[in-house]
Short mmCIF file of C-alpha atoms and ligand atoms in Angstrom, two decimals:
data_model
loop_
_atom_site.label_atom_id
_atom_site.label_comp_id
_atom_site.label_asym_id
_atom_site.label_seq_id
_atom_site.Cartn_x
_atom_site.Cartn_y
_atom_site.Cartn_z
CA MET H 1 -0.30 0.22 -0.06
CA ASN H 2 1.22 3.74 -0.38
CA ASN H 3 -0.04 6.47 1.06
CA ARG H 4 0.77 9.54 2.90
CA ILE H 5 1.19 7.63 6.14
CA THR H 6 3.23 4.59 4.46
CA GLN H 7 5.20 7.03 3.16
CA LEU H 8 5.34 9.37 6.01
CA PHE H 9 7.13 6.26 7.82
CA ASN H 10 8.71 4.32 5.67
CA ILE H 11 6.42 1.36 6.30
CA GLU H 12 4.55 -1.44 3.77
CA TYR H 13 1.15 -1.16 5.60
CA PRO H 14 -0.97 2.11 7.12
CA LEU H 15 -1.11 -0.15 10.80
CA ILE H 16 0.25 0.96 13.72
CA GLN H 17 0.62 -0.49 16.90
CA ALA H 18 -0.19 1.52 19.68
CA GLY H 19 2.25 2.04 22.33
CA MET H 20 0.83 0.23 25.21
CA ILE H 21 1.77 0.36 29.06
CA TRP H 22 2.47 -2.74 30.57
CA ALA H 23 2.35 -4.38 27.48
CA SER H 24 4.12 -3.57 24.80
CA GLY H 25 7.80 -3.81 24.80
CA TYR H 26 10.92 -4.30 21.82
CA LYS H 27 9.60 -7.46 21.77
CA LEU H 28 5.81 -6.42 20.20
CA ALA H 29 7.53 -3.37 18.73
CA SER H 30 10.04 -5.74 16.44
CA ALA H 31 7.25 -8.65 15.34
CA VAL H 32 4.47 -6.26 14.22
CA SER H 33 7.85 -3.34 12.28
CA ASN H 34 8.99 -6.73 10.65
CA ALA H 35 6.11 -7.90 8.98
CA GLY H 36 5.23 -4.59 7.64
CA GLY H 37 3.39 -2.62 10.19
CA LEU H 38 4.92 0.36 12.92
CA GLY H 39 5.93 -1.08 15.78
CA LEU H 40 5.81 1.39 19.00
CA ILE H 41 7.77 0.67 22.67
CA GLY H 42 5.22 2.11 25.13
CA ALA H 43 7.21 4.24 27.70
CA GLY H 44 4.81 5.13 29.96
CA SER H 45 5.90 2.10 31.80
CA MET H 46 9.08 2.03 32.14
CA TYR H 47 11.60 4.01 33.53
CA PRO H 48 14.43 5.35 31.98
CA ASP H 49 17.23 2.70 31.80
CA VAL H 50 14.54 0.40 30.97
CA LEU H 51 13.06 2.20 28.13
CA ARG H 52 17.21 2.17 26.79
CA GLU H 53 17.34 -1.34 26.92
CA HIS H 54 14.47 -1.93 25.12
CA ILE H 55 15.21 0.94 22.42
CA GLN H 56 18.59 -1.08 21.60
CA LYS H 57 17.44 -4.32 21.85
CA CYS H 58 13.86 -3.44 18.96
CA LYS H 59 17.47 -1.97 16.68
CA LYS H 60 19.30 -4.86 16.98
CA ALA H 61 15.71 -7.29 16.60
CA THR H 62 14.39 -5.50 13.40
CA ASP H 63 15.96 -3.12 10.73
CA LYS H 64 12.63 -1.22 10.32
CA PRO H 65 11.15 1.45 11.43
CA PHE H 66 10.04 1.41 14.77
CA GLY H 67 8.73 4.81 17.32
CA VAL H 68 8.75 5.16 21.03
CA ASN H 69 4.96 6.32 22.28
CA VAL H 70 5.82 8.71 25.43
CA PRO H 71 2.94 9.91 27.74
CA MET H 72 3.88 13.23 28.41
CA LEU H 73 2.77 12.85 32.31
CA TYR H 74 5.93 10.82 32.53
CA PRO H 75 8.17 12.06 35.83
CA ASN H 76 10.80 11.88 33.91
CA ILE H 77 9.83 13.52 30.88
CA GLU H 78 13.46 15.37 29.96
CA GLU H 79 15.65 12.27 30.56
CA ILE H 80 13.27 10.22 28.25
CA MET H 81 13.23 12.40 25.69
CA ASP H 82 17.48 12.67 25.46
CA ILE H 83 17.71 8.62 25.73
CA ILE H 84 15.14 8.94 23.06
CA VAL H 85 17.33 11.26 20.87
CA GLU H 86 21.01 9.90 22.06
CA GLU H 87 19.20 6.31 21.13
CA GLY H 88 18.38 8.05 17.23
CA VAL H 89 14.43 7.08 17.62
CA LYS H 90 13.21 8.73 14.86
CA ILE H 91 9.73 8.34 15.31
CA VAL H 92 7.70 9.56 18.37
CA PHE H 93 4.23 9.45 19.57
CA THR H 94 3.18 11.64 22.15
CA SER H 95 -0.09 11.81 24.26
CA ALA H 96 -1.12 12.52 27.01
CA GLY H 97 -0.19 16.52 27.42
CA ASN H 98 0.47 19.48 25.40
CA PRO H 99 1.86 19.04 21.67
CA LYS H 100 3.57 22.18 22.29
CA THR H 101 5.97 21.52 24.90
CA TRP H 102 8.13 18.89 23.24
CA THR H 103 7.09 18.77 19.42
CA PRO H 104 9.53 21.81 18.60
CA PHE H 105 12.48 19.67 20.53
CA LEU H 106 11.86 16.56 18.82
CA LYS H 107 11.74 17.80 15.35
CA GLU H 108 14.89 20.41 15.97
CA ASN H 109 16.08 16.71 16.92
CA GLY H 110 15.05 15.33 13.00
CA ILE H 111 12.34 13.27 14.98
CA ILE H 112 8.85 12.69 12.99
CA VAL H 113 6.29 13.56 15.66
CA VAL H 114 2.97 12.00 16.23
CA HIS H 115 0.13 13.42 18.67
CA VAL H 116 -2.72 11.58 20.27
CA VAL H 117 -6.31 13.46 20.65
CA SER H 118 -9.44 13.27 21.18
CA SER H 119 -11.68 15.87 19.82
CA VAL H 120 -11.23 18.23 16.75
CA LYS H 121 -9.71 21.31 18.99
CA PHE H 122 -6.86 19.01 20.05
CA ALA H 123 -6.25 18.02 16.71
CA LEU H 124 -6.22 21.34 15.18
CA LYS H 125 -3.57 22.07 18.47
CA ALA H 126 -1.51 19.01 17.27
CA GLN H 127 -1.19 20.51 13.76
CA ASP H 128 -0.48 24.21 14.52
CA ALA H 129 2.26 22.79 16.87
CA GLY H 130 3.80 21.45 14.14
CA VAL H 131 3.25 17.67 14.62
CA ASP H 132 3.52 15.30 11.43
CA ALA H 133 0.51 13.50 11.72
CA VAL H 134 -2.12 12.95 14.74
CA VAL H 135 -4.17 10.04 16.21
CA ALA H 136 -6.85 10.67 16.54
CA GLU H 137 -8.77 8.01 19.93
CA GLY H 138 -12.40 7.14 19.81
CA PHE H 139 -13.71 6.75 23.40
CA GLU H 140 -14.26 2.87 22.24
CA ALA H 141 -10.55 2.64 23.27
CA GLY H 142 -8.48 0.85 25.83
CA GLY H 143 -6.64 2.37 28.42
CA HIS H 144 -6.73 6.40 29.06
CA ASN H 145 -9.38 8.65 26.98
CA GLY H 146 -11.39 11.61 26.47
CA ARG H 147 -13.84 13.06 28.51
CA GLU H 148 -16.21 13.77 25.76
CA GLU H 149 -16.43 9.86 24.87
CA THR H 150 -16.77 11.44 21.04
CA THR H 151 -16.82 7.63 19.13
CA THR H 152 -13.80 6.65 16.50
CA PHE H 153 -16.67 6.78 13.45
CA THR H 154 -18.31 10.18 14.72
CA LEU H 155 -14.80 11.38 15.60
CA ILE H 156 -12.65 10.30 11.81
CA PRO H 157 -14.76 12.61 9.72
CA MET H 158 -15.40 15.37 12.13
CA VAL H 159 -11.51 15.33 12.57
CA LYS H 160 -10.93 14.81 8.75
CA GLU H 161 -13.10 17.85 7.86
CA GLN H 162 -10.59 20.25 9.11
CA LEU H 163 -7.12 18.71 9.61
CA GLN H 164 -4.77 18.54 6.53
CA ILE H 165 -2.36 16.44 7.91
CA PRO H 166 -2.23 12.93 7.61
CA LEU H 167 -4.96 11.43 9.86
CA ILE H 168 -4.18 8.02 11.61
CA ALA H 169 -7.76 6.08 13.25
CA ALA H 170 -7.53 4.50 16.53
CA GLY H 171 -10.48 2.86 18.55
CA GLY H 172 -13.02 -0.23 18.30
CA ILE H 173 -9.99 -1.42 15.74
CA ALA H 174 -8.96 -5.45 14.91
CA THR H 175 -9.87 -6.49 11.67
CA GLY H 176 -9.33 -5.68 7.94
CA HIS H 177 -13.46 -4.58 7.86
CA GLY H 178 -12.70 -1.79 10.91
CA MET H 179 -9.32 -0.92 9.48
CA LEU H 180 -11.01 -0.12 6.45
CA ALA H 181 -14.55 1.76 7.57
CA ALA H 182 -11.78 4.42 9.53
CA MET H 183 -10.07 4.65 6.09
CA VAL H 184 -13.30 5.32 4.34
CA LEU H 185 -14.37 7.51 7.43
CA GLY H 186 -11.06 9.85 5.87
CA ALA H 187 -8.38 8.03 7.94
CA ASP H 188 -4.74 7.32 6.28
CA ALA H 189 -4.07 4.69 8.93
CA VAL H 190 -5.44 2.79 11.59
CA GLN H 191 -3.55 2.74 15.53
CA VAL H 192 -4.05 -1.14 17.22
CA GLY H 193 -3.83 -1.29 20.33
CA SER H 194 -6.15 -3.58 22.47
CA ARG H 195 -5.82 -6.29 19.65
CA PHE H 196 -1.91 -6.03 20.36
CA ALA H 197 -2.46 -6.34 24.15
CA ALA H 198 -3.07 -10.06 23.16
CA SER H 199 -0.38 -11.19 20.91
CA VAL H 200 2.05 -13.39 21.59
CA GLU H 201 4.59 -10.90 21.93
CA SER H 202 2.75 -8.47 24.29
CA SER H 203 4.78 -8.28 27.53
CA SER H 204 1.48 -8.42 29.49
CA HIS H 205 0.29 -11.27 31.84
CA ASP H 206 -1.33 -14.46 30.48
CA ASN H 207 -3.94 -13.85 33.28
CA PHE H 208 -4.31 -10.45 31.31
CA LYS H 209 -4.35 -11.68 27.79
CA LYS H 210 -6.87 -14.47 29.13
CA ALA H 211 -9.12 -11.94 30.26
CA ILE H 212 -9.16 -9.84 26.82
CA VAL H 213 -9.86 -13.58 24.78
CA GLU H 214 -12.86 -14.43 26.95
CA ALA H 215 -14.19 -10.02 27.45
CA LYS H 216 -17.13 -9.99 25.82
CA ASP H 217 -19.21 -6.46 24.45
CA GLY H 218 -20.65 -4.92 27.44
CA ASP H 219 -17.69 -6.20 29.98
CA THR H 220 -15.67 -2.94 29.75
CA GLN H 221 -16.47 0.87 30.81
CA LEU H 222 -15.18 4.32 30.73
CA THR H 223 -14.22 5.16 34.54
CA LEU H 224 -12.22 7.58 36.31
CA LYS H 225 -13.28 10.42 34.50
CA GLU H 226 -12.07 12.99 37.85
CA LEU H 227 -8.66 11.53 37.07
CA ALA H 228 -7.87 10.55 33.73
CA PRO H 229 -10.58 8.97 32.23
CA VAL H 230 -9.68 5.50 32.11
CA ARG H 231 -11.82 2.08 29.74
CA LEU H 232 -11.39 -0.87 32.54
CA ILE H 233 -13.15 -4.84 32.27
CA LYS H 234 -15.35 -4.78 35.24
CA ASN H 235 -13.51 -6.53 37.55
CA LYS H 236 -13.85 -6.15 41.08
CA PHE H 237 -11.49 -3.28 41.64
CA PHE H 238 -14.04 -1.51 38.97
CA GLN H 239 -17.14 -2.27 41.40
CA ASP H 240 -14.89 -1.31 44.06
CA VAL H 241 -14.72 2.45 41.77
CA THR H 242 -18.36 2.11 40.86
CA GLU H 243 -19.33 1.25 44.84
CA LEU H 244 -17.14 3.90 45.98
CA TYR H 245 -19.24 6.78 42.86
CA THR H 246 -22.92 5.73 45.37
CA LYS H 247 -21.33 7.55 48.12
CA SER H 248 -19.97 10.90 46.18
CA PRO H 249 -16.60 10.83 46.56
CA THR H 250 -14.24 13.56 46.40
CA VAL H 251 -11.34 13.96 44.21
CA ASP H 252 -9.31 12.12 46.78
CA ASP H 253 -10.88 9.17 47.84
CA LEU H 254 -10.79 8.62 44.53
CA LYS H 255 -7.22 8.41 44.15
CA THR H 256 -6.97 6.80 47.66
CA LEU H 257 -8.79 3.74 46.44
CA LEU H 258 -6.85 4.11 42.74
CA GLY H 259 -3.35 3.97 45.19
CA ARG H 260 -0.38 3.53 43.15
CA ALA H 261 0.59 0.34 40.08
CA ARG H 262 -2.75 -0.97 40.20
CA ALA H 263 -2.81 -0.69 35.93
CA LYS H 264 0.76 -3.20 36.74
CA LYS H 265 -0.62 -4.63 39.58
CA GLY H 266 -3.55 -6.02 36.58
CA MET H 267 -1.42 -5.70 33.62
CA PHE H 268 1.85 -6.95 34.26
CA GLU H 269 0.92 -9.03 37.37
CA GLY H 270 -1.83 -10.48 36.19
CA ASP H 271 -3.84 -9.86 39.64
CA LEU H 272 -7.01 -9.80 37.64
CA ASP H 273 -9.32 -9.18 40.78
CA GLU H 274 -7.18 -5.82 42.47
CA GLY H 275 -5.32 -4.45 39.29
CA GLU H 276 -6.79 -2.17 36.79
CA LEU H 277 -7.05 -4.16 33.57
CA GLU H 278 -7.05 -1.68 30.53
CA ILE H 279 -9.03 -2.64 27.25
CA GLY H 280 -11.35 -1.47 24.71
CA GLN H 281 -15.10 -2.41 23.31
CA ILE H 282 -13.02 -4.89 20.56
CA ALA H 283 -12.18 -7.30 22.74
CA GLY H 284 -15.19 -9.10 22.17
CA LEU H 285 -13.93 -9.54 18.66
CA ILE H 286 -10.75 -11.03 20.35
CA HIS H 287 -10.78 -14.21 20.26
CA ASP H 288 -7.50 -16.03 20.48
CA ILE H 289 -3.80 -15.03 21.24
CA LYS H 290 -1.52 -15.28 18.37
CA PRO H 291 2.10 -14.23 17.04
CA ALA H 292 2.39 -10.29 15.90
CA ALA H 293 2.87 -11.51 12.34
CA ASP H 294 -0.13 -13.55 12.43
CA ILE H 295 -2.32 -10.87 13.54
CA VAL H 296 -0.55 -8.08 10.97
CA LYS H 297 -1.38 -10.91 8.42
CA GLU H 298 -5.22 -11.40 9.00
CA ILE H 299 -5.40 -7.52 9.50
CA ILE H 300 -4.25 -6.75 5.90
CA THR H 301 -5.73 -10.30 4.08
CA ASP H 302 -9.16 -9.19 5.71
CA PHE H 303 -9.34 -5.59 4.63
CA GLU H 304 -8.39 -6.96 1.05
CA LYS H 305 -11.51 -8.89 1.76
CA ALA H 306 -13.72 -5.95 2.90
CA LYS H 307 -12.50 -3.80 0.09
CA GLN H 308 -13.94 -6.73 -2.27
CA GLU H 309 -16.94 -6.81 -0.55
CA VAL H 310 -18.04 -3.52 -0.88
CA ALA H 311 -17.04 -3.12 -3.93
CA GLY H 312 -20.49 -5.12 -4.41
CA LEU H 313 -22.42 -2.80 -3.00
C1 FMN V 401 -3.33 -2.23 27.45
C2 FMN V 401 -3.19 -0.45 26.93
C3 FMN V 401 -2.14 -0.10 27.39
C4 FMN V 401 -1.89 1.52 26.21
N1 FMN V 401 -0.92 2.50 27.02
C5 FMN V 401 -0.66 3.16 26.41
C6 FMN V 401 0.07 4.18 26.68
O1 FMN V 401 0.74 3.68 27.85
N2 FMN V 401 0.06 5.24 25.85
C7 FMN V 401 -0.58 5.31 25.04
O2 FMN V 401 -0.65 7.42 23.90
N3 FMN V 401 -1.69 4.74 24.52
C8 FMN V 401 -2.09 3.73 25.42
N4 FMN V 401 -3.47 3.16 25.63
C9 FMN V 401 -3.87 3.50 24.05
C10 FMN V 401 -3.69 3.01 23.04
O3 FMN V 401 -2.46 3.19 22.41
C11 FMN V 401 -4.72 2.90 21.42
O4 FMN V 401 -5.08 4.63 21.27
C12 FMN V 401 -6.25 2.48 22.20
O5 FMN V 401 -5.61 1.12 22.00
C13 FMN V 401 -6.75 1.82 20.23
O6 FMN V 401 -7.87 1.29 20.77
P1 FMN V 401 -7.81 0.21 20.54
O7 FMN V 401 -7.51 -0.62 21.93
O8 FMN V 401 -9.69 -0.37 20.31
O9 FMN V 401 -7.44 -0.89 19.80
C14 FMN V 401 -3.27 1.84 26.00
C15 FMN V 401 -3.61 0.81 25.14
C16 FMN V 401 -4.11 -0.24 26.42
C17 FMN V 401 -5.74 -1.51 25.46
#
């Protein structure tokens, strides 16, 4: 395939594996890049020295382009950005913050910058800040999310109407049919998270991967909007949060219940009761754990099939 995104990143398919805390280390990123997509290392759950190690291992594991996702809430953000430059990373996806803060620094260092947004307003702000492309993420998506609850189906055409730079759709895409739908709505590419969280190379715990496969439609919900809205599987921890909401909690009450390292406990250590289990609505369509290269192949084959199907409409 050849379009603005495949040209920007120099990749075969306009398919990006999302940066995901506790799920996307170098093994997943390099496997996706080797299969023709763009793999991203998720820096959000890594100490700086761990990130450096993952970048170095990724460079050894693939000679194809790969990138790093940096949620800008990161406490060691300066150190992270310096490591990215020192290690010669060519592509950075920033999220959870103001794109004006780091885009000029990254661009000065010759890095391609993409920023993740959940509204038209912030897509345009990212474009003004000088990023090379925007990921527009609907509220179906796994992980942290927009407060406005705008779905991918509505967000993509609204962003497309105003944005000039390339647009990547995220949220609820796990198949080639979903990929084609997003591209028909105006996306140049798709970013896929949940489907790759349930891959062999994902660094998350097997218990979490099995929970993704078992999840059905309606098993996830956006919560903790007063802190940072996040979509979770409705496990015991989620029920505890829901119970607390019946008592009109303060933000501090919510913070106290959340505590520290909930996401690590759930997704990395496999505690399905007490941990946070971040996954998207599309988990209901994920029925197996398979190698990342097979997922890439399956999505692209299904994309071609979907194109033929709609040709007959
Ligand atoms: C387990 C998990 C962890 C995530 N962590 C991050 C993260 O660290 N940074 C980020 O920008 N987005 C993160 N996300 C969101 C993804 O990057 C992506 O945009 C989203 O998963 C796409 O929607 P989908 O899950 O429906 O495919 C995460 C998503 C999941 C499922």
